[in-house]
Amino acid sequence: LPMPTVRSDAPGSGPLVDSFGRIGRDLRVSVTDRCNLRCTYCMPAEGLPWLPKPEMLTDDELVRLIGLFVRLGVRQIRLTGGEPMLRKSLVSVVERIADLDPRPTIAMTTNGIGLDRLAAPLRAAGLDRVNVSLDTIDPQEFVALTRRDRLGDVEAGLKAAQDDGLTPVKVNAVAMRGINDEDVADLLAWCLDRGYELRFIEQMPLDAGHEWQRGTMVTAGEIRSELEKTYRLTPLDGRGSAPAERYLIDDGPHTVGIIASVSAPFCAACDRVRLTADGQLRNCLFANSESDLRGPLRDGADDADLEAIIRGEMWRKARGHGIGRPDFHQPDRPMSAIGG
Ligand code: SAM
Ligand code: SF4
């Protein structure tokens, strides 16, 4: 079959660069769009129309594509979803990624449910670290936010991650107005006690229901003020391409991150690119287009063909996500399908 012609001015060699000179080093891979929680800022109560199995990349396809990215200079693979641990073959996928040369750093973003059993095998397979999403340690707030009574499972998962060396264990939290926004300092105290590094993330317009409103979003500034009722926060410089603005807590050595993805976007330093569970390449969470890799892959594309598609998609990356501009258009696919 004829291959699609990729029209772009992307260079044909060297690292994965976009037209603004940013280099792709961090590939986020959604290994499934399914989930066992229903976080209100992410999914509707009834779940989503999940991708049909035949449309999802097989393990071989996934590993082949990840291998290509690694050859193109990607240094970190972050497994996400949906809930990545719902992919039955996850441990073996991690093992195969760890076999790539050069071996990338392998991280995972997870809700933590089941990590109590999987932390050790994942670590043995080559997983380096985890980010566990946990917005509150109050059982009632947890149910309000996730629509499931699973706080105990998440706590057990976090503990296993710490005990089994998936460290530093990071916790990601979203503050929601009227639910957990006044309890952010309790969550921080809880994480400090256990040695977990906490980072707050502003809620982004990625919910399946398209109900996000800038006016009701809890801003990074508000989170900081709330934390400052309990802790003294000193900003640390030099965040590089890392999106978290980090603060030293009291006299240190511990820190807390607050990611102002909406109110102070970090697009200029972005080094990310995303692969969906059905093999679509996206150059930004907020991109309104994607490049199909699965079709060409299944039609027999060779590595050079796939590389051209990848380079073309990277080259088209926009300067910024533009949330807040009147012409901003929320992506049609929700976060769980894109890979958070
Ligand atoms: N299920 C896994 C988890 O929850 O960690 C991985 C996928 S989830 C989509 C990845 C991250 O995206 C989580 O930390 C979650 O809190 C965050 N997230 C989801 N929807 C969001 C939104 N609308 N705004 C900000 N963060 C969001
Ligand atoms: Fe599931 Fe993660 Fe979305 Fe929550 S944020 S519904 S855990 S995919």
XYZ file of C-alpha atoms in Angstrom, residues 93-101 103-104 106 125-127:
15
model
C 5.695 -4.441 28.479
C 7.871 -2.766 31.114
C 10.412 -5.560 30.836
C 10.608 -5.099 27.074
C 10.989 -1.319 27.347
C 13.796 -1.823 29.849
C 15.556 -3.995 27.241
C 15.730 -1.144 24.713
C 19.076 0.406 23.929
C 17.538 2.052 28.145
C 15.069 4.860 28.832
C 10.535 4.187 32.843
C 10.767 -5.662 35.400
C 12.507 -2.280 35.296
C 9.985 0.372 36.326
